[in-house]
């Protein structure tokens, strides 16, 4: 599996998680933090530093828009 394929797989997992749970990954849940939140943070850093591949930037911006929609969402609502 190439790096691009792994990136797409993880991207799809994060999108599916957000759509299913109607919230962003929690920094307090160890599994969510390890799987999803750290991936989002690492890619945000790469994008801001200009190191992200051009074809990934547009997809990742859409993901960030989706996360902004559920920003500070109470998980018990």
PDB file of C-alpha atoms in Angstrom:
ATOM      1  CA  UNK A   1       0.000   0.000   0.000  1.00  0.00           C
ATOM      2  CA  UNK A   2       1.438   3.354  -0.997  1.00  0.00           C
ATOM      3  CA  UNK A   3       1.561   6.423   1.196  1.00  0.00           C
ATOM      4  CA  UNK A   4      -1.167   8.078  -0.887  1.00  0.00           C
ATOM      5  CA  UNK A   5      -3.442   5.067  -0.452  1.00  0.00           C
ATOM      6  CA  UNK A   6      -2.867   5.048   3.317  1.00  0.00           C
ATOM      7  CA  UNK A   7      -3.642   8.764   3.463  1.00  0.00           C
ATOM      8  CA  UNK A   8      -6.931   8.265   1.590  1.00  0.00           C
ATOM      9  CA  UNK A   9      -7.897   5.356   3.856  1.00  0.00           C
ATOM     10  CA  UNK A  10      -7.260   7.406   7.014  1.00  0.00           C
ATOM     11  CA  UNK A  11      -9.048  10.424   5.516  1.00  0.00           C
ATOM     12  CA  UNK A  12     -12.117   8.265   4.825  1.00  0.00           C
ATOM     13  CA  UNK A  13     -11.993   6.831   8.361  1.00  0.00           C
ATOM     14  CA  UNK A  14     -11.954  10.309   9.902  1.00  0.00           C
ATOM     15  CA  UNK A  15     -14.812  11.528   7.684  1.00  0.00           C
ATOM     16  CA  UNK A  16     -16.848   8.419   8.507  1.00  0.00           C
ATOM     17  CA  UNK A  17     -16.198   8.917  12.246  1.00  0.00           C
ATOM     18  CA  UNK A  18     -17.359  12.536  12.171  1.00  0.00           C
ATOM     19  CA  UNK A  19     -20.448  11.783  10.083  1.00  0.00           C
ATOM     20  CA  UNK A  20     -21.415   8.811  12.258  1.00  0.00           C
ATOM     21  CA  UNK A  21     -20.870  10.410  15.668  1.00  0.00           C
ATOM     22  CA  UNK A  22     -21.860  13.982  14.709  1.00  0.00           C
ATOM     23  CA  UNK A  23     -18.810  15.296  16.605  1.00  0.00           C
ATOM     24  CA  UNK A  24     -15.050  15.680  16.333  1.00  0.00           C
ATOM     25  CA  UNK A  25     -12.646  13.122  17.783  1.00  0.00           C
ATOM     26  CA  UNK A  26     -12.114  13.619  21.496  1.00  0.00           C
ATOM     27  CA  UNK A  27      -8.697  14.423  22.887  1.00  0.00           C
ATOM     28  CA  UNK A  28      -9.659  12.604  26.089  1.00  0.00           C
ATOM     29  CA  UNK A  29     -10.530   9.254  24.530  1.00  0.00           C
ATOM     30  CA  UNK A  30      -7.253   7.419  23.969  1.00  0.00           C
ATOM     31  CA  UNK A  31      -8.430   5.487  20.913  1.00  0.00           C
ATOM     32  CA  UNK A  32      -9.935   8.518  19.163  1.00  0.00           C
ATOM     33  CA  UNK A  33      -6.895  10.644  19.939  1.00  0.00           C
ATOM     34  CA  UNK A  34      -4.448   8.039  18.643  1.00  0.00           C
ATOM     35  CA  UNK A  35      -6.374   7.187  15.509  1.00  0.00           C
ATOM     36  CA  UNK A  36      -7.997  10.379  14.345  1.00  0.00           C
ATOM     37  CA  UNK A  37      -7.083  13.508  16.270  1.00  0.00           C
ATOM     38  CA  UNK A  38      -3.311  13.129  15.935  1.00  0.00           C
ATOM     39  CA  UNK A  39      -3.730  12.493  12.192  1.00  0.00           C
ATOM     40  CA  UNK A  40      -5.774  15.681  11.809  1.00  0.00           C
ATOM     41  CA  UNK A  41      -3.240  17.705  13.816  1.00  0.00           C
ATOM     42  CA  UNK A  42      -0.243  16.361  11.871  1.00  0.00           C
ATOM     43  CA  UNK A  43      -1.883  17.093   8.526  1.00  0.00           C
ATOM     44  CA  UNK A  44      -2.943  20.576   9.639  1.00  0.00           C
ATOM     45  CA  UNK A  45       0.681  21.297  10.559  1.00  0.00           C
ATOM     46  CA  UNK A  46       1.895  19.987   7.191  1.00  0.00           C
ATOM     47  CA  UNK A  47      -0.665  22.073   5.315  1.00  0.00           C
ATOM     48  CA  UNK A  48       0.179  25.260   7.222  1.00  0.00           C
ATOM     49  CA  UNK A  49       3.900  24.674   6.621  1.00  0.00           C
ATOM     50  CA  UNK A  50       3.258  24.195   2.897  1.00  0.00           C
ATOM     51  CA  UNK A  51       4.516  20.609   2.913  1.00  0.00           C
ATOM     52  CA  UNK A  52       1.256  18.922   1.980  1.00  0.00           C
ATOM     53  CA  UNK A  53       0.792  17.630  -1.559  1.00  0.00           C
ATOM     54  CA  UNK A  54      -1.443  19.852  -3.667  1.00  0.00           C
ATOM     55  CA  UNK A  55      -4.007  17.131  -4.406  1.00  0.00           C
ATOM     56  CA  UNK A  56      -4.492  16.519  -0.673  1.00  0.00           C
ATOM     57  CA  UNK A  57      -4.943  20.162   0.314  1.00  0.00           C
ATOM     58  CA  UNK A  58      -8.429  20.547  -1.167  1.00  0.00           C
ATOM     59  CA  UNK A  59      -9.715  17.340   0.442  1.00  0.00           C
ATOM     60  CA  UNK A  60      -8.199  18.259   3.774  1.00  0.00           C
ATOM     61  CA  UNK A  61      -9.757  21.749   3.656  1.00  0.00           C
ATOM     62  CA  UNK A  62     -13.172  20.114   3.234  1.00  0.00           C
ATOM     63  CA  UNK A  63     -12.441  17.962   6.276  1.00  0.00           C
ATOM     64  CA  UNK A  64     -11.485  21.042   8.290  1.00  0.00           C
ATOM     65  CA  UNK A  65     -14.765  22.696   7.298  1.00  0.00           C
ATOM     66  CA  UNK A  66     -16.586  19.617   8.552  1.00  0.00           C
ATOM     67  CA  UNK A  67     -14.692  19.709  11.866  1.00  0.00           C
ATOM     68  CA  UNK A  68     -15.488  23.407  12.243  1.00  0.00           C
ATOM     69  CA  UNK A  69     -19.177  22.546  11.983  1.00  0.00           C
ATOM     70  CA  UNK A  70     -18.909  20.362  15.120  1.00  0.00           C
ATOM     71  CA  UNK A  71     -16.464  22.567  16.986  1.00  0.00           C
ATOM     72  CA  UNK A  72     -16.947  22.386  20.747  1.00  0.00           C
ATOM     73  CA  UNK A  73     -19.940  20.125  20.389  1.00  0.00           C
ATOM     74  CA  UNK A  74     -21.104  18.645  23.673  1.00  0.00           C
ATOM     75  CA  UNK A  75     -20.973  14.881  23.217  1.00  0.00           C
ATOM     76  CA  UNK A  76     -23.862  14.354  25.655  1.00  0.00           C
ATOM     77  CA  UNK A  77     -26.402  16.344  23.644  1.00  0.00           C
TER      78      UNK A  77
END
